[in-house]
Amino acid sequence: MAKGLQATFDTSGWSAGLDRLLGPARVSLARSMAVAGGEVLRDEAKARVSTHKGVLANAIYLAFREAYSTDKEVQYAVTWNKSKAPHGHLVEFGHWQIYAVIRKPDGSYITDKRRKLATPKWVPAHPFLRPAYEAAATRAQAAMVQRGRERLPQLLAAQGGNDEP
């Protein structure tokens, strides 16, 4: 998700079931739900990237943010592998082009750092993460709730509470 944006949803309908869910099972439920929503956002971001040969789209993934996750909150991020697509931030936010860009015979592009442009050129942004969140947040929320409805009874049964939430 774009920085500062968070998906939230109302769990009051199954709070009794959640109250019966213990320890690691609660984290498992939260992670399952977060992944379901994150996959929707990831796929939407991939669909919105318009870069040559799909390098950036193929580098987009859903990442668990262990350093920011606890037993009470789990975080995932939709991001891209910066080794595979180091230009992702340039596409998302736009940039000043200060060097000549050359198209190679195979159709790919390279920056020629030996040839500085006389006048820098602004390359407009083609955001994919922020519009993906805006377009798919409701679908992501629905996917999270659906996954919770599927997973909660399974987890309750596994810990010995076979009754429905």
N, CA, C and O atoms as a DFTB+ gen file, in Angstrom:
660 C
 N C O
     1  1       0.836      -1.177       0.000
     2  2       0.000       0.000       0.000
     3  2       0.878       1.237       0.000
     4  3       2.033       1.214       0.426
     5  1       0.299       2.300      -0.485
     6  2       1.046       3.551      -0.463
     7  2       1.287       3.969       0.982
     8  3       0.485       3.665       1.865
     9  1       2.361       4.645       1.213
    10  2       2.736       5.033       2.561
    11  2       1.623       5.854       3.206
    12  3       1.102       6.794       2.606
    13  1       1.267       5.485       4.436
    14  2       0.257       6.226       5.175
    15  2      -1.160       5.753       4.923
    16  3      -2.081       6.234       5.585
    17  1      -1.377       4.830       3.995
    18  2      -2.716       4.331       3.714
    19  2      -2.880       2.971       4.365
    20  3      -2.002       2.117       4.248
    21  1      -3.992       2.762       5.048
    22  2      -4.231       1.497       5.706
    23  2      -5.649       1.044       5.435
    24  3      -6.580       1.849       5.425
    25  1      -5.807      -0.248       5.216
    26  2      -7.133      -0.822       5.059
    27  2      -7.668      -1.171       6.447
    28  3      -6.964      -1.794       7.242
    29  1      -8.887      -0.781       6.739
    30  2      -9.516      -1.112       8.012
    31  2     -10.885      -1.700       7.719
    32  3     -11.465      -1.436       6.666
    33  1     -11.398      -2.486       8.633
    34  2     -12.711      -3.077       8.456
    35  2     -13.315      -3.417       9.801
    36  3     -12.611      -3.512      10.807
    37  1     -14.618      -3.599       9.812
    38  2     -15.372      -3.850      11.033
    39  2     -15.466      -5.353      11.284
    40  3     -15.978      -6.093      10.444
    41  1     -14.973      -5.803      12.439
    42  2     -15.030      -7.222      12.793
    43  2     -16.079      -7.505      13.862
    44  3     -16.132      -8.614      14.393
    45  1     -16.912      -6.522      14.184
    46  2     -17.846      -6.696      15.295
    47  2     -18.792      -7.875      15.089
    48  3     -19.257      -8.462      16.066
    49  1     -19.086      -8.231      13.852
    50  2     -19.983      -9.354      13.573
    51  2     -19.453     -10.689      14.050
    52  3     -20.240     -11.586      14.351
    53  1     -18.166     -10.844      14.127
    54  2     -17.614     -12.121      14.585
    55  2     -16.671     -11.934      15.761
    56  3     -15.743     -12.720      15.952
    57  1     -16.905     -10.901      16.541
    58  2     -16.025     -10.643      17.681
    59  2     -16.066     -11.760      18.717
    60  3     -15.065     -12.020      19.385
    61  1     -17.215     -12.426      18.858
    62  2     -17.294     -13.538      19.820
    63  2     -16.345     -14.661      19.409
    64  3     -15.654     -15.234      20.251
    65  1     -16.313     -14.973      18.123
    66  2     -15.395     -15.996      17.623
    67  2     -13.955     -15.578      17.796
    68  3     -13.107     -16.388      18.170
    69  1     -13.678     -14.333      17.531
    70  2     -12.322     -13.826      17.707
    71  2     -11.896     -13.890      19.165
    72  3     -10.740     -14.186      19.466
    73  1     -12.835     -13.612      20.074
    74  2     -12.519     -13.672      21.505
    75  2     -12.130     -15.082      21.936
    76  3     -11.357     -15.246      22.880
    77  1     -12.655     -16.099      21.260
    78  2     -12.337     -17.491      21.608
    79  2     -11.022     -17.961      20.979
    80  3     -10.467     -18.981      21.386
    81  1     -10.535     -17.228      20.002
    82  2      -9.305     -17.605      19.309
    83  2      -8.107     -17.229      20.177
    84  3      -8.017     -16.105      20.669
    85  1      -7.194     -18.170      20.359
    86  2      -6.082     -17.985      21.291
    87  2      -4.744     -17.809      20.576
    88  3      -4.519     -18.358      19.497
    89  1      -3.869     -17.036      21.198
    90  2      -2.458     -16.889      20.843
    91  2      -2.099     -16.925      19.377
    92  3      -2.556     -16.083      18.603
    93  1      -1.272     -17.906      18.980
    94  2      -0.776     -17.974      17.615
    95  2      -1.887     -18.074      16.567
    96  3      -1.714     -17.628      15.433
    97  1      -3.018     -18.654      16.942
    98  2      -4.130     -18.767      15.996
    99  2      -4.662     -17.387      15.621
   100  3      -5.068     -17.173      14.479
   101  1      -4.665     -16.452      16.567
   102  2      -5.108     -15.080      16.275
   103  2      -4.174     -14.427      15.248
   104  3      -4.623     -13.758      14.317
   105  1      -2.884     -14.634      15.438
   106  2      -1.903     -14.070      14.503
   107  2      -2.065     -14.733      13.137
   108  3      -1.979     -14.069      12.103
   109  1      -2.298     -16.035      13.139
   110  2      -2.497     -16.761      11.889
   111  2      -3.705     -16.207      11.127
   112  3      -3.645     -16.026       9.911
   113  1      -4.787     -15.943      11.834
   114  2      -5.973     -15.374      11.205
   115  2      -5.658     -13.996      10.626
   116  3      -6.007     -13.704       9.482
   117  1      -5.008     -13.163      11.405
   118  2      -4.669     -11.818      10.936
   119  2      -3.771     -11.875       9.703
   120  3      -3.966     -11.121       8.750
   121  1      -2.795     -12.763       9.728
   122  2      -1.892     -12.872       8.581
   123  2      -2.616     -13.394       7.349
   124  3      -2.379     -12.912       6.241
   125  1      -3.497     -14.374       7.529
   126  2      -4.267     -14.899       6.394
   127  2      -5.117     -13.809       5.753
   128  3      -5.195     -13.692       4.530
   129  1      -5.748     -13.018       6.609
   130  2      -6.605     -11.949       6.113
   131  2      -5.780     -10.859       5.430
   132  3      -6.168     -10.357       4.374
   133  1      -4.658     -10.496       6.019
   134  2      -3.811      -9.461       5.430
   135  2      -3.272      -9.902       4.071
   136  3      -3.202      -9.098       3.141
   137  1      -2.893     -11.164       3.952
   138  2      -2.399     -11.671       2.676
   139  2      -3.498     -11.613       1.617
   140  3      -3.239     -11.230       0.476
   141  1      -4.704     -11.986       1.983
   142  2      -5.814     -11.958       1.014
   143  2      -6.021     -10.546       0.471
   144  3      -6.181     -10.356      -0.735
   145  1      -6.018      -9.572       1.351
   146  2      -6.178      -8.193       0.903
   147  2      -4.969      -7.694       0.138
   148  3      -5.106      -7.004      -0.873
   149  1      -3.788      -8.042       0.618
   150  2      -2.558      -7.624      -0.048
   151  2      -2.429      -8.176      -1.455
   152  3      -1.918      -7.499      -2.346
   153  1      -2.891      -9.404      -1.660
   154  2      -2.830      -9.996      -3.001
   155  2      -3.690      -9.213      -3.984
   156  3      -3.305      -9.026      -5.139
   157  1      -4.847      -8.759      -3.531
   158  2      -5.714      -7.951      -4.392
   159  2      -4.999      -6.656      -4.778
   160  3      -4.998      -6.267      -5.946
   161  1      -4.389      -5.988      -3.791
   162  2      -3.682      -4.737      -4.058
   163  2      -2.454      -4.960      -4.939
   164  3      -2.181      -4.170      -5.842
   165  1      -1.721      -6.034      -4.674
   166  2      -0.541      -6.361      -5.490
   167  2      -0.935      -6.585      -6.951
   168  3      -0.303      -6.047      -7.861
   169  1      -1.977      -7.378      -7.166
   170  2      -2.401      -7.674      -8.530
   171  2      -2.894      -6.420      -9.252
   172  3      -2.663      -6.254     -10.450
   173  1      -3.570      -5.548      -8.519
   174  2      -4.035      -4.288      -9.109
   175  2      -2.840      -3.412      -9.487
   176  3      -2.843      -2.797     -10.553
   177  1      -1.830      -3.347      -8.639
   178  2      -0.632      -2.554      -8.946
   179  2       0.078      -3.107     -10.174
   180  3       0.511      -2.338     -11.032
   181  1       0.204      -4.420     -10.271
   182  2       0.837      -5.041     -11.437
   183  2       0.088      -4.686     -12.717
   184  3       0.697      -4.421     -13.753
   185  1      -1.240      -4.685     -12.630
   186  2      -2.055      -4.384     -13.807
   187  2      -1.921      -2.922     -14.233
   188  3      -2.148      -2.600     -15.399
   189  1      -1.561      -2.044     -13.314
   190  2      -1.487      -0.614     -13.603
   191  2      -0.105      -0.151     -14.057
   192  3       0.042       0.996     -14.479
   193  1       0.894      -0.997     -13.983
   194  2       2.241      -0.609     -14.401
   195  2       2.322      -0.681     -15.917
   196  3       1.973      -1.691     -16.528
   197  1       2.786       0.400     -16.504
   198  2       2.972       0.394     -17.958
   199  2       4.432       0.691     -18.250
   200  3       4.792       1.817     -18.596
   201  1       5.255      -0.315     -18.109
   202  2       6.682      -0.153     -18.401
   203  2       7.094      -1.138     -19.467
   204  3       6.446      -2.162     -19.683
   205  1       8.153      -0.816     -20.107
   206  2       8.674      -1.629     -21.197
   207  2       9.030      -3.043     -20.730
   208  3       9.750      -3.215     -19.746
   209  1       8.531      -4.033     -21.428
   210  2       8.842      -5.453     -21.203
   211  2       8.404      -5.997     -19.842
   212  3       8.778      -7.119     -19.500
   213  1       7.638      -5.262     -19.065
   214  2       7.088      -5.783     -17.823
   215  2       8.077      -6.016     -16.703
   216  3       7.781      -6.764     -15.772
   217  1       9.239      -5.399     -16.764
   218  2      10.253      -5.607     -15.720
   219  2       9.708      -5.168     -14.359
   220  3       9.820      -5.904     -13.379
   221  1       9.127      -3.985     -14.298
   222  2       8.619      -3.481     -13.029
   223  2       7.427      -4.298     -12.544
   224  3       7.351      -4.642     -11.365
   225  1       6.514      -4.605     -13.426
   226  2       5.343      -5.403     -13.026
   227  2       5.776      -6.748     -12.452
   228  3       5.210      -7.213     -11.463
   229  1       6.758      -7.363     -13.057
   230  2       7.240      -8.655     -12.570
   231  2       7.990      -8.546     -11.250
   232  3       8.178      -9.549     -10.561
   233  1       8.418      -7.343     -10.891
   234  2       9.162      -7.144      -9.642
   235  2       8.248      -6.795      -8.462
   236  3       8.712      -6.747      -7.323
   237  1       6.948      -6.550      -8.718
   238  2       6.019      -6.180      -7.650
   239  2       5.631      -7.425      -6.855
   240  3       5.314      -8.469      -7.426
   241  1       5.661      -7.295      -5.526
   242  2       5.323      -8.428      -4.675
   243  2       4.722      -7.952      -3.358
   244  3       4.747      -6.763      -3.040
   245  1       4.185      -8.898      -2.605
   246  2       3.613      -8.646      -1.288
   247  2       4.636      -9.096      -0.253
   248  3       5.071     -10.247      -0.265
   249  1       5.020      -8.186       0.645
   250  2       6.078      -8.476       1.614
   251  2       5.559      -8.362       3.044
   252  3       4.917      -7.374       3.401
   253  1       5.838      -9.369       3.851
   254  2       5.526      -9.311       5.284
   255  2       6.523      -8.364       5.933
   256  3       7.728      -8.470       5.702
   257  1       6.025      -7.441       6.743
   258  2       6.884      -6.461       7.428
   259  2       7.071      -6.912       8.872
   260  3       6.404      -6.429       9.787
   261  1       7.990      -7.844       9.047
   262  2       8.216      -8.449      10.357
   263  2       8.614      -7.414      11.413
   264  3       8.173      -7.490      12.560
   265  1       9.432      -6.466      11.026
   266  2       9.911      -5.460      11.987
   267  2       8.775      -4.581      12.513
   268  3       8.900      -3.986      13.583
   269  1       7.679      -4.497      11.777
   270  2       6.547      -3.656      12.172
   271  2       5.354      -4.467      12.669
   272  3       4.313      -3.895      12.992
   273  1       5.489      -5.773      12.732
   274  2       4.394      -6.648      13.125
   275  2       4.579      -7.143      14.554
   276  3       5.701      -7.350      15.017
   277  1       3.452      -7.327      15.244
   278  2       3.453      -7.815      16.624
   279  2       2.344      -8.853      16.751
   280  3       1.706      -9.219      15.763
   281  1       2.121      -9.324      17.980
   282  2       1.002     -10.240      18.224
   283  2      -0.342      -9.537      18.092
   284  3      -1.373     -10.196      17.956
   285  1      -0.345      -8.215      18.132
   286  2      -1.587      -7.448      18.051
   287  2      -1.816      -6.835      16.672
   288  3      -2.936      -6.432      16.360
   289  1      -0.787      -6.759      15.851
   290  2      -0.895      -6.131      14.537
   291  2       0.091      -6.777      13.581
   292  3       1.251      -7.000      13.927
   293  1      -0.374      -7.075      12.376
   294  2       0.522      -7.576      11.342
   295  2       0.506      -6.589      10.181
   296  3      -0.528      -6.007       9.855
   297  1       1.654      -6.414       9.574
   298  2       1.753      -5.492       8.450
   299  2       2.394      -6.187       7.257
   300  3       3.352      -6.951       7.379
   301  1       1.828      -5.889       6.116
   302  2       2.372      -6.316       4.836
   303  2       2.513      -5.069       3.983
   304  3       1.827      -4.074       4.215
   305  1       3.384      -5.116       3.011
   306  2       3.547      -4.004       2.078
   307  2       3.514      -4.543       0.662
   308  3       4.059      -5.610       0.377
   309  1       2.876      -3.803      -0.216
   310  2       2.983      -4.070      -1.639
   311  2       4.110      -3.166      -2.127
   312  3       4.040      -1.943      -2.010
   313  1       5.136      -3.784      -2.670
   314  2       6.320      -3.038      -3.084
   315  2       6.933      -3.722      -4.294
   316  3       6.330      -4.633      -4.862
   317  1       8.092      -3.304      -4.684
   318  2       8.782      -3.958      -5.787
   319  2      10.209      -4.278      -5.369
   320  3      10.784      -3.629      -4.495
   321  1      10.758      -5.290      -6.013
   322  2      12.132      -5.696      -5.763
   323  2      13.042      -4.673      -6.432
   324  3      13.106      -4.584      -7.658
   325  1      13.733      -3.915      -5.620
   326  2      14.543      -2.813      -6.141
   327  2      15.786      -3.303      -6.883
   328  3      16.383      -2.538      -7.641
   329  1      16.187      -4.552      -6.686
   330  2      17.293      -5.118      -7.461
   331  2      16.855      -5.398      -8.892
   332  3      17.610      -5.180      -9.839
   333  1      15.621      -5.886      -9.036
   334  2      15.098      -6.219     -10.359
   335  2      14.591      -4.991     -11.108
   336  3      14.660      -4.934     -12.335
   337  1      14.083      -4.014     -10.368
   338  2      13.502      -2.820     -10.983
   339  2      13.899      -1.574     -10.183
   340  3      13.073      -1.001      -9.473
   341  1      15.151      -1.160     -10.299
   342  2      15.595      -0.014      -9.507
   343  2      14.942       1.303      -9.915
   344  3      15.099       2.315      -9.232
   345  1      14.216       1.291     -11.019
   346  2      13.580       2.503     -11.528
   347  2      12.139       2.683     -11.032
   348  3      11.476       3.639     -11.432
   349  1      11.651       1.806     -10.189
   350  2      10.246       1.849      -9.770
   351  2       9.823       3.180      -9.184
   352  3       8.737       3.674      -9.491
   353  1      10.655       3.764      -8.353
   354  2      10.302       5.052      -7.746
   355  2      10.228       6.166      -8.785
   356  3       9.464       7.116      -8.622
   357  1      11.010       6.055      -9.843
   358  2      10.977       7.060     -10.901
   359  2       9.639       7.010     -11.646
   360  3       9.084       8.044     -12.017
   361  1       9.140       5.812     -11.854
   362  2       7.846       5.639     -12.514
   363  2       6.720       6.133     -11.609
   364  3       5.828       6.850     -12.062
   365  1       6.756       5.757     -10.347
   366  2       5.688       6.115      -9.398
   367  2       5.604       7.623      -9.174
   368  3       4.505       8.174      -9.109
   369  1       6.737       8.291      -9.055
   370  2       6.740       9.700      -8.646
   371  2       7.192      10.686      -9.722
   372  3       7.069      11.895      -9.525
   373  1       7.714      10.204     -10.857
   374  2       8.274      11.091     -11.863
   375  2       9.701      11.465     -11.473
   376  3      10.136      11.207     -10.351
   377  1      10.425      12.077     -12.414
   378  2      11.823      12.427     -12.133
   379  2      12.361      13.378     -13.194
   380  3      11.786      13.543     -14.270
   381  1      13.471      13.988     -12.851
   382  2      14.196      14.805     -13.812
   383  2      15.188      13.916     -14.544
   384  3      16.022      13.256     -13.924
   385  1      15.091      13.906     -15.855
   386  2      16.048      13.148     -16.670
   387  2      17.199      14.087     -16.997
   388  3      17.000      15.126     -17.628
   389  1      18.404      13.722     -16.569
   390  2      19.562      14.587     -16.811
   391  2      20.569      13.975     -17.788
   392  3      21.498      14.647     -18.235
   393  1      20.372      12.684     -18.116
   394  2      21.255      12.014     -19.059
   395  2      20.455      11.531     -20.269
   396  3      19.244      11.326     -20.191
   397  1      21.158      11.355     -21.382
   398  2      20.525      10.815     -22.584
   399  2      20.126       9.363     -22.344
   400  3      20.800       8.633     -21.617
   401  1      19.033       8.959     -22.958
   402  2      18.564       7.578     -22.882
   403  2      18.665       7.003     -24.283
   404  3      18.240       7.627     -25.255
   405  1      19.225       5.824     -24.377
   406  2      19.462       5.180     -25.665
   407  2      18.644       3.896     -25.735
   408  3      18.601       3.118     -24.782
   409  1      18.000       3.690     -26.873
   410  2      17.261       2.440     -27.096
   411  2      18.198       1.445     -27.766
   412  3      18.761       1.719     -28.826
   413  1      18.356       0.290     -27.135
   414  2      19.236      -0.759     -27.655
   415  2      18.517      -1.540     -28.749
   416  3      17.293      -1.451     -28.853
   417  1      19.243      -2.305     -29.570
   418  2      18.614      -3.080     -30.646
   419  2      17.545      -4.064     -30.162
   420  3      16.616      -4.380     -30.905
   421  1      17.667      -4.549     -28.921
   422  2      16.660      -5.493     -28.406
   423  2      15.407      -4.782     -27.901
   424  3      14.474      -5.431     -27.428
   425  1      15.377      -3.442     -28.000
   426  2      14.204      -2.680     -27.578
   427  2      14.282      -2.158     -26.158
   428  3      13.428      -1.374     -25.745
   429  1      15.285      -2.574     -25.401
   430  2      15.424      -2.068     -24.035
   431  2      16.128      -0.715     -24.063
   432  3      16.703      -0.316     -25.075
   433  1      16.070      -0.028     -22.945
   434  2      16.661       1.300     -22.840
   435  2      17.777       1.301     -21.801
   436  3      17.730       0.565     -20.814
   437  1      18.767       2.129     -22.040
   438  2      19.819       2.334     -21.051
   439  2      20.094       3.834     -20.935
   440  3      19.904       4.591     -21.887
   441  1      20.542       4.239     -19.758
   442  2      20.933       5.624     -19.540
   443  2      22.408       5.753     -19.877
   444  3      23.238       4.993     -19.378
   445  1      22.729       6.722     -20.730
   446  2      24.120       6.968     -21.107
   447  2      24.658       8.089     -20.225
   448  3      24.472       9.268     -20.528
   449  1      25.324       7.718     -19.136
   450  2      25.815       8.706     -18.179
   451  2      27.001       9.502     -18.715
   452  3      27.500      10.398     -18.034
   453  1      27.453       9.189     -19.910
   454  2      28.520       9.978     -20.536
   455  2      27.937      11.180     -21.284
   456  3      28.658      12.116     -21.629
   457  1      26.607      11.141     -21.533
   458  2      25.964      12.207     -22.318
   459  2      24.911      12.918     -21.470
   460  3      23.756      12.494     -21.408
   461  1      25.322      13.996     -20.824
   462  2      24.416      14.792     -20.007
   463  2      23.576      15.680     -20.929
   464  3      24.095      16.248     -21.890
   465  1      22.286      15.796     -20.635
   466  2      21.412      16.661     -21.421
   467  2      21.750      18.127     -21.140
   468  3      22.104      18.484     -20.016
   469  1      21.639      18.964     -22.158
   470  2      21.897      20.392     -21.989
   471  2      20.890      21.001     -21.022
   472  3      21.230      21.860     -20.209
   473  1      19.640      20.540     -21.125
   474  2      18.573      21.004     -20.238
   475  2      17.868      19.775     -19.669
   476  3      17.367      18.953     -20.435
   477  1      17.816      19.632     -18.353
   478  2      17.092      18.489     -17.779
   479  2      15.637      18.479     -18.246
   480  3      15.025      19.526     -18.462
   481  1      15.111      17.284     -18.391
   482  2      13.742      17.099     -18.887
   483  2      12.924      16.407     -17.791
   484  3      13.341      15.383     -17.251
   485  1      11.755      16.976     -17.469
   486  2      10.881      16.344     -16.477
   487  2      10.144      15.176     -17.124
   488  3       9.477      15.343     -18.145
   489  1      10.266      14.005     -16.529
   490  2       9.542      12.819     -16.976
   491  2       8.390      12.639     -15.995
   492  3       8.617      12.375     -14.815
   493  1       7.150      12.781     -16.476
   494  2       6.010      12.739     -15.555
   495  2       5.839      11.373     -14.887
   496  3       6.251      10.336     -15.405
   497  1       5.222      11.426     -13.735
   498  2       4.923      10.201     -12.978
   499  2       3.853       9.394     -13.700
   500  3       2.965       9.940     -14.355
   501  1       3.964       8.088     -13.560
   502  2       2.925       7.148     -13.979
   503  2       2.655       6.258     -12.767
   504  3       3.042       5.090     -12.739
   505  1       1.979       6.835     -11.762
   506  2       1.794       6.099     -10.511
   507  2       1.025       4.799     -10.725
   508  3       0.103       4.723     -11.536
   509  1       1.430       3.796      -9.982
   510  2       0.760       2.499     -10.036
   511  2       0.351       2.029      -8.647
   512  3      -0.674       1.360      -8.518
   513  1       1.110       2.350      -7.603
   514  2       0.750       1.905      -6.251
   515  2      -0.419       2.697      -5.685
   516  3      -1.395       2.118      -5.209
   517  1      -0.320       4.018      -5.738
   518  2      -1.388       4.842      -5.158
   519  2      -2.717       4.631      -5.865
   520  3      -3.729       4.449      -5.187
   521  1      -2.767       4.645      -7.197
   522  2      -4.048       4.383      -7.858
   523  2      -4.548       2.949      -7.638
   524  3      -5.754       2.707      -7.612
   525  1      -3.622       2.007      -7.480
   526  2      -4.036       0.624      -7.208
   527  2      -4.777       0.557      -5.881
   528  3      -5.817      -0.093      -5.776
   529  1      -4.242       1.229      -4.873
   530  2      -4.912       1.237      -3.571
   531  2      -6.288       1.895      -3.684
   532  3      -7.280       1.361      -3.187
   533  1      -6.340       3.037      -4.328
   534  2      -7.607       3.751      -4.461
   535  2      -8.645       2.926      -5.219
   536  3      -9.826       2.941      -4.872
   537  1      -8.212       2.212      -6.245
   538  2      -9.135       1.432      -7.063
   539  2      -9.562       0.125      -6.405
   540  3     -10.678      -0.344      -6.624
   541  1      -8.676      -0.467      -5.597
   542  2      -8.934      -1.825      -5.119
   543  2      -9.125      -1.940      -3.616
   544  3      -9.274      -3.055      -3.115
   545  1      -9.126      -0.845      -2.881
   546  2      -9.235      -0.923      -1.419
   547  2     -10.508      -1.643      -0.981
   548  3     -10.468      -2.449      -0.052
   549  1     -11.620      -1.368      -1.625
   550  2     -12.879      -2.014      -1.248
   551  2     -12.827      -3.512      -1.559
   552  3     -13.292      -4.326      -0.762
   553  1     -12.267      -3.877      -2.707
   554  2     -12.122      -5.301      -3.047
   555  2     -11.150      -5.995      -2.096
   556  3     -11.365      -7.145      -1.713
   557  1     -10.082      -5.296      -1.716
   558  2      -9.124      -5.863      -0.776
   559  2      -9.785      -6.110       0.573
   560  3      -9.574      -7.152       1.194
   561  1     -10.576      -5.161       1.020
   562  2     -11.291      -5.313       2.288
   563  2     -12.247      -6.499       2.218
   564  3     -12.326      -7.291       3.157
   565  1     -12.963      -6.623       1.120
   566  2     -13.894      -7.748       0.961
   567  2     -13.143      -9.078       0.956
   568  3     -13.615     -10.059       1.531
   569  1     -11.993      -9.115       0.319
   570  2     -11.183     -10.345       0.290
   571  2     -10.692     -10.699       1.684
   572  3     -10.637     -11.874       2.045
   573  1     -10.336      -9.693       2.466
   574  2      -9.879      -9.925       3.835
   575  2     -11.009     -10.493       4.693
   576  3     -10.811     -11.459       5.430
   577  1     -12.174      -9.899       4.595
   578  2     -13.320     -10.368       5.373
   579  2     -13.695     -11.786       4.951
   580  3     -13.971     -12.636       5.798
   581  1     -13.703     -12.040       3.644
   582  2     -14.029     -13.381       3.147
   583  2     -13.037     -14.412       3.676
   584  3     -13.429     -15.492       4.118
   585  1     -11.759     -14.075       3.628
   586  2     -10.738     -15.002       4.130
   587  2     -10.918     -15.231       5.626
   588  3     -10.751     -16.353       6.103
   589  1     -11.256     -14.184       6.368
   590  2     -11.520     -14.331       7.799
   591  2     -12.683     -15.258       8.068
   592  3     -12.630     -16.072       8.990
   593  1     -13.737     -15.146       7.271
   594  2     -14.914     -16.021       7.423
   595  2     -14.567     -17.481       7.148
   596  3     -15.119     -18.387       7.772
   597  1     -13.648     -17.700       6.207
   598  2     -13.219     -19.068       5.894
   599  2     -12.283     -19.607       6.978
   600  3     -12.413     -20.754       7.404
   601  1     -11.362     -18.790       7.410
   602  2     -10.267     -19.238       8.272
   603  2     -10.653     -19.339       9.748
   604  3     -10.170     -20.233      10.443
   605  1     -11.507     -18.445      10.242
   606  2     -11.853     -18.440      11.658
   607  2     -12.427     -19.783      12.116
   608  3     -11.951     -20.315      13.120
   609  1     -13.425     -20.362      11.434
   610  2     -13.934     -21.663      11.891
   611  2     -12.872     -22.765      11.852
   612  3     -12.868     -23.648      12.710
   613  1     -11.979     -22.721      10.874
   614  2     -10.903     -23.717      10.787
   615  2      -9.980     -23.615      11.998
   616  3      -9.607     -24.627      12.591
   617  1      -9.623     -22.412      12.351
   618  2      -8.715     -22.208      13.483
   619  2      -9.385     -22.554      14.808
   620  3      -8.747     -23.120      15.696
   621  1     -10.669     -22.218      14.945
   622  2     -11.396     -22.572      16.172
   623  2     -11.497     -24.091      16.311
   624  3     -11.324     -24.633      17.403
   625  1     -11.777     -24.772      15.201
   626  2     -11.868     -26.242      15.227
   627  2     -10.516     -26.852      15.580
   628  3     -10.457     -27.838      16.315
   629  1      -9.444     -26.285      15.074
   630  2      -8.117     -26.818      15.330
   631  2      -7.716     -26.671      16.797
   632  3      -6.925     -27.469      17.300
   633  1      -8.248     -25.668      17.488
   634  2      -7.901     -25.505      18.908
   635  2      -8.954     -26.114      19.818
   636  3      -8.883     -25.974      21.039
   637  1      -9.942     -26.797      19.219
   638  2     -10.910     -27.513      20.032
   639  2     -12.226     -26.804      20.259
   640  3     -13.068     -27.319      20.996
   641  1     -12.444     -25.644      19.659
   642  2     -13.714     -24.915      19.777
   643  2     -14.510     -25.070      18.506
   644  3     -14.531     -24.152      17.686
   645  1     -15.174     -26.213      18.308
   646  2     -15.833     -26.541      17.054
   647  2     -17.075     -25.720      16.743
   648  3     -17.578     -25.779      15.621
   649  1     -17.579     -24.960      17.700
   650  2     -18.781     -24.196      17.428
   651  2     -18.470     -23.038      16.497
   652  3     -17.360     -22.505      16.509
   653  1     -19.444     -22.651      15.694
   654  2     -19.300     -21.583      14.705
   655  2     -19.193     -20.240      15.397
   656  3     -19.767     -20.051      16.469
   657  1     -18.455     -19.283      14.791
   658  2     -18.353     -17.939      15.363
   659  2     -19.671     -17.208      15.279
   660  3     -19.769     -16.060      15.715
